[in-house]
mmCIF file of C-alpha atoms in Angstrom:
data_model
loop_
_atom_site.group_PDB
_atom_site.id
_atom_site.type_symbol
_atom_site.label_atom_id
_atom_site.label_comp_id
_atom_site.label_asym_id
_atom_site.label_seq_id
_atom_site.Cartn_x
_atom_site.Cartn_y
_atom_site.Cartn_z
ATOM 1 C CA MET A 1 39.933 19.157 54.811
ATOM 2 C CA HIS A 2 40.787 18.884 51.116
ATOM 3 C CA TYR A 3 39.041 16.022 49.327
ATOM 4 C CA TYR A 4 42.191 14.436 47.930
ATOM 5 C CA TYR A 5 43.993 14.714 51.242
ATOM 6 C CA GLN A 6 41.227 12.609 52.774
ATOM 7 C CA LYS A 7 41.289 10.068 49.963
ATOM 8 C CA TYR A 8 45.071 9.898 49.494
ATOM 9 C CA PRO A 9 46.591 10.886 52.858
ATOM 10 C CA TYR A 10 50.153 10.051 51.775
ATOM 11 C CA LEU A 11 50.086 12.723 49.075
ATOM 12 C CA ASN A 12 51.242 16.253 49.737
ATOM 13 C CA TYR A 13 48.236 18.091 48.391
ATOM 14 C CA SER A 14 49.101 21.769 48.446
ATOM 15 C CA TYR A 15 52.059 23.978 47.733
ATOM 16 C CA ARG A 16 52.823 27.676 47.670
ATOM 17 C CA ASP A 17 54.893 28.581 44.651
ATOM 18 C CA THR A 18 56.646 31.905 44.201
ATOM 19 C CA ASP A 19 54.010 32.528 41.500
ATOM 20 C CA GLY A 20 51.165 31.980 43.939
ATOM 21 C CA PRO A 21 49.394 29.085 45.664
ATOM 22 C CA TRP A 22 48.349 25.980 43.805
ATOM 23 C CA THR A 23 47.004 22.582 44.728
ATOM 24 C CA MET A 24 48.983 19.598 43.582
ATOM 25 C CA PHE A 25 50.034 16.173 44.703
ATOM 26 C CA SER A 26 53.423 14.705 45.298
ATOM 27 C CA ILE A 27 54.499 11.109 45.679
ATOM 28 C CA PRO A 28 57.122 9.840 48.097
ATOM 29 C CA PRO A 29 59.929 8.356 45.945
ATOM 30 C CA LYS A 30 59.577 5.006 47.706
ATOM 31 C CA MET A 31 56.162 4.600 46.033
ATOM 32 C CA LEU A 32 57.739 5.263 42.637
ATOM 33 C CA VAL A 33 60.405 2.679 43.424
ATOM 34 C CA THR A 34 57.632 0.133 44.006
ATOM 35 C CA GLU A 35 56.147 0.875 40.577
ATOM 36 C CA PHE A 36 59.589 0.464 39.002
ATOM 37 C CA VAL A 37 60.235 -2.866 40.737
ATOM 38 C CA ASN A 38 56.811 -4.141 39.652
ATOM 39 C CA LYS A 39 57.712 -3.338 36.045
ATOM 40 C CA PHE A 40 61.391 -4.299 35.835
ATOM 41 C CA GLY A 41 61.900 -6.722 38.721
ATOM 42 C CA GLN A 42 64.786 -4.749 40.195
ATOM 43 C CA LYS A 43 65.337 -1.580 42.161
ATOM 44 C CA PRO A 44 66.188 1.658 40.335
ATOM 45 C CA LYS A 45 69.688 3.030 40.738
ATOM 46 C CA THR A 46 69.210 6.532 39.330
ATOM 47 C CA PHE A 47 66.519 9.179 39.810
ATOM 48 C CA PHE A 48 65.954 12.494 38.038
ATOM 49 C CA ASP A 49 63.465 15.114 39.260
ATOM 50 C CA CYS A 50 62.211 17.514 36.578
ATOM 51 C CA GLY A 51 60.913 20.429 38.598
ATOM 52 C CA ALA A 52 63.022 19.789 41.684
ATOM 53 C CA ALA A 53 62.064 23.084 43.413
ATOM 54 C CA ILE A 54 64.047 23.219 46.662
ATOM 55 C CA GLY A 55 65.287 19.634 46.396
ATOM 56 C CA VAL A 56 63.193 17.690 48.905
ATOM 57 C CA ILE A 57 62.335 14.841 46.507
ATOM 58 C CA VAL A 58 65.957 14.583 45.324
ATOM 59 C CA MET A 59 67.108 14.334 48.937
ATOM 60 C CA MET A 60 64.493 11.656 49.694
ATOM 61 C CA ALA A 61 65.589 9.653 46.645
ATOM 62 C CA GLN A 62 69.217 9.886 47.787
ATOM 63 C CA LYS A 63 68.239 8.501 51.182
ATOM 64 C CA LEU A 64 66.772 5.491 49.376
ATOM 65 C CA GLY A 65 70.213 4.808 47.910
ATOM 66 C CA MET A 66 69.698 6.219 44.422
ATOM 67 C CA ASP A 67 72.020 8.555 42.560
ATOM 68 C CA ALA A 68 69.503 11.410 42.450
ATOM 69 C CA ARG A 69 69.671 14.604 40.434
ATOM 70 C CA GLY A 70 67.259 17.235 39.209
ATOM 71 C CA ILE A 71 66.529 20.500 37.470
ATOM 72 C CA ASP A 72 64.204 23.424 37.960
ATOM 73 C CA ILE A 73 63.589 26.441 35.800
ATOM 74 C CA LYS A 74 64.111 28.879 38.664
ATOM 75 C CA ASN A 75 66.093 29.292 41.831
ATOM 76 C CA TYR A 76 63.816 29.293 44.859
ATOM 77 C CA PRO A 77 64.709 31.849 47.529
ATOM 78 C CA TYR A 78 63.767 29.736 50.521
ATOM 79 C CA LYS A 79 66.003 26.671 50.322
ATOM 80 C CA SER A 80 66.990 25.275 53.681
ATOM 81 C CA SER A 81 70.660 24.941 54.530
ATOM 82 C CA ASN A 82 70.578 21.127 54.504
ATOM 83 C CA LEU A 83 69.413 21.202 50.867
ATOM 84 C CA GLU A 84 71.763 23.925 49.654
ATOM 85 C CA GLU A 85 74.520 21.420 48.900
ATOM 86 C CA LEU A 86 72.344 19.808 46.215
ATOM 87 C CA PHE A 87 72.640 23.054 44.274
ATOM 88 C CA THR A 88 76.251 23.941 45.048
ATOM 89 C CA SER A 89 77.349 20.427 44.080
ATOM 90 C CA GLY A 90 75.445 20.565 40.796
ATOM 91 C CA LYS A 91 73.070 17.746 41.737
ATOM 92 C CA ILE A 92 70.252 20.187 40.979
ATOM 93 C CA GLN A 93 70.715 22.661 38.150
ATOM 94 C CA ILE A 94 68.660 25.684 37.138
ATOM 95 C CA LYS A 95 67.491 25.070 33.577
ATOM 96 C CA SER A 96 64.507 24.040 31.499
ATOM 97 C CA ILE A 97 63.949 20.502 30.280
ATOM 98 C CA LEU A 98 64.085 21.919 26.756
ATOM 99 C CA ASP A 99 67.633 23.165 27.402
ATOM 100 C CA CYS A 100 68.867 19.808 28.727
ATOM 101 C CA GLU A 101 70.724 17.050 27.014
ATOM 102 C CA PRO A 102 68.608 13.875 26.795
ATOM 103 C CA ILE A 103 67.896 12.738 30.339
ATOM 104 C CA VAL A 104 69.089 9.252 31.255
ATOM 105 C CA ALA A 105 67.774 7.788 34.515
ATOM 106 C CA ASP A 106 65.922 4.760 35.783
ATOM 107 C CA ILE A 107 63.115 6.988 37.102
ATOM 108 C CA VAL A 108 62.293 10.463 35.812
ATOM 109 C CA PHE A 109 59.785 12.251 38.054
ATOM 110 C CA CYS A 110 57.649 15.130 36.765
ATOM 111 C CA ASN A 111 55.494 16.596 39.524
ATOM 112 C CA GLY A 112 53.201 18.969 37.655
ATOM 113 C CA THR A 113 56.048 19.960 35.352
ATOM 114 C CA LEU A 114 54.510 18.775 32.092
ATOM 115 C CA THR A 115 51.506 21.072 32.536
ATOM 116 C CA TYR A 116 53.749 24.120 32.162
ATOM 117 C CA PHE A 117 54.419 23.297 28.517
ATOM 118 C CA SER A 118 52.167 23.907 25.532
ATOM 119 C CA GLU A 119 50.767 21.112 23.389
ATOM 120 C CA THR A 120 53.269 21.979 20.659
ATOM 121 C CA GLU A 121 56.213 21.862 23.101
ATOM 122 C CA LEU A 122 55.330 18.514 24.686
ATOM 123 C CA PRO A 123 56.769 16.284 21.918
ATOM 124 C CA ASN A 124 60.163 17.979 22.358
ATOM 125 C CA VAL A 125 59.915 17.595 26.136
ATOM 126 C CA LEU A 126 58.985 13.908 25.978
ATOM 127 C CA ALA A 127 61.770 13.281 23.475
ATOM 128 C CA LYS A 128 64.240 14.191 26.244
ATOM 129 C CA PHE A 129 63.061 11.143 28.237
ATOM 130 C CA ARG A 130 63.342 8.390 25.617
ATOM 131 C CA ASN A 131 66.652 7.091 26.986
ATOM 132 C CA SER A 132 65.267 6.707 30.501
ATOM 133 C CA LYS A 133 63.537 3.600 31.812
ATOM 134 C CA MET A 134 60.363 4.951 33.436
ATOM 135 C CA ILE A 135 58.711 8.372 33.490
ATOM 136 C CA CYS A 136 56.467 9.032 36.481
ATOM 137 C CA ALA A 137 54.304 12.083 35.840
ATOM 138 C CA ILE A 138 51.792 13.358 38.329
ATOM 139 C CA HIS A 139 49.612 16.381 37.637
ATOM 140 C CA ASN A 140 46.055 17.619 37.805
ATOM 141 C CA THR A 141 43.751 16.313 35.083
ATOM 142 C CA THR A 142 40.273 17.364 34.029
ATOM 143 C CA GLU A 143 38.940 14.505 36.157
ATOM 144 C CA ASP A 144 40.804 15.806 39.226
ATOM 145 C CA ILE A 145 39.317 19.270 38.784
ATOM 146 C CA ALA A 146 35.801 17.844 38.453
ATOM 147 C CA ALA A 147 36.160 15.474 41.421
ATOM 148 C CA ALA A 148 37.438 18.250 43.640
ATOM 149 C CA ALA A 149 34.644 20.607 42.547
ATOM 150 C CA ALA A 150 32.036 17.945 43.305
ATOM 151 C CA ASN A 151 33.393 17.883 46.852
ATOM 152 C CA GLY A 152 33.404 21.654 47.253
ATOM 153 C CA ASP A 153 37.143 22.112 46.607
ATOM 154 C CA ILE A 154 39.013 24.136 44.030
ATOM 155 C CA LEU A 155 42.333 22.939 42.670
ATOM 156 C CA THR A 156 44.205 26.206 42.251
ATOM 157 C CA THR A 157 46.894 26.471 39.597
ATOM 158 C CA CYS A 158 48.905 29.518 40.790
ATOM 159 C CA ASN A 159 49.194 32.506 38.466
ATOM 160 C CA LYS A 160 50.288 30.608 35.382
ATOM 161 C CA THR A 161 48.301 28.916 32.653
ATOM 162 C CA ARG A 162 48.461 25.158 33.077
ATOM 163 C CA LEU A 163 47.764 22.450 30.522
ATOM 164 C CA ILE A 164 44.798 20.676 32.126
ATOM 165 C CA LYS A 165 43.588 17.762 30.019
ATOM 166 C CA PRO A 166 41.664 14.493 30.576
ATOM 167 C CA GLN A 167 43.567 11.354 31.537
ATOM 168 C CA ASN A 168 42.945 9.813 28.102
ATOM 169 C CA TRP A 169 44.464 12.853 26.403
ATOM 170 C CA TRP A 170 47.676 12.406 28.404
ATOM 171 C CA ILE A 171 47.733 8.664 27.701
ATOM 172 C CA ASN A 172 47.323 9.323 23.970
ATOM 173 C CA THR A 173 50.034 12.017 24.067
ATOM 174 C CA PHE A 174 52.537 9.670 25.717
ATOM 175 C CA THR A 175 51.624 6.908 23.245
ATOM 176 C CA LYS A 176 51.982 9.142 20.176
ATOM 177 C CA ASN A 177 55.414 10.174 21.410
ATOM 178 C CA GLY A 178 56.822 6.687 21.776
ATOM 179 C CA PHE A 179 55.813 5.510 25.259
ATOM 180 C CA ASN A 180 53.798 2.653 26.687
ATOM 181 C CA VAL A 181 51.831 4.202 29.524
ATOM 182 C CA LYS A 182 49.444 3.240 32.280
ATOM 183 C CA TYR A 183 47.635 5.418 34.773
ATOM 184 C CA ALA A 184 48.351 4.147 38.287
ATOM 185 C CA GLU A 185 45.171 5.236 40.034
ATOM 186 C CA HIS A 186 46.397 4.401 43.539
ATOM 187 C CA ILE A 187 49.177 7.005 43.276
ATOM 188 C CA ARG A 188 47.496 9.349 40.758
ATOM 189 C CA CYS A 189 50.444 8.898 38.425
ATOM 190 C CA PHE A 190 51.122 8.324 34.729
ATOM 191 C CA CYS A 191 53.844 5.673 34.492
ATOM 192 C CA ALA A 192 55.361 5.699 31.004
ATOM 193 C CA VAL A 193 58.038 3.438 29.593
ATOM 194 C CA PRO A 194 59.723 4.095 26.221
ATOM 195 C CA SER A 195 58.315 1.716 23.621
ATOM 196 C CA HIS A 196 61.779 0.283 22.895
ATOM 197 C CA SER A 197 62.188 -0.824 26.543
ATOM 198 C CA LYS A 198 61.650 -4.431 27.489
#
């Protein structure tokens, strides 16, 4: 059994993308809601998933009572019929973060999405989030790769180059781009709040 699945059984630890298999984590939206409440003292009303894939996280966020939307850079061929309405209604749109207007939401979720961008693109990506309240970004770091390897596992990254950096590098990148950030170890997540937020 995969090391991280043993250690964090609530995380979905593997995924097969149309570009090939890769190992990643996902967080149930209710855990992100808890982080938001701990920070702001109230429940979030809006949720935006950057990298929504087939829409499962958006649907889960809707069931928690949030106005949930999302984007993904491609249209996945295997959406189930109960998720199709998210796309036909425009709740999920096919576009890149870089092509979006500034994203405004209480929670913006990036599940591996930031690792698709280059170091030079990241400032423009993060700038899209400055009007949101909390960014929750989960992705493999150098430490994840090393911990998995020490336990005989390989964190695959499909057929695309991914930006794999240490946790401190990501913290510094968020900070340099106008965010106060902490790494929530218990959910393997970078929780970043724009510096102007109270």
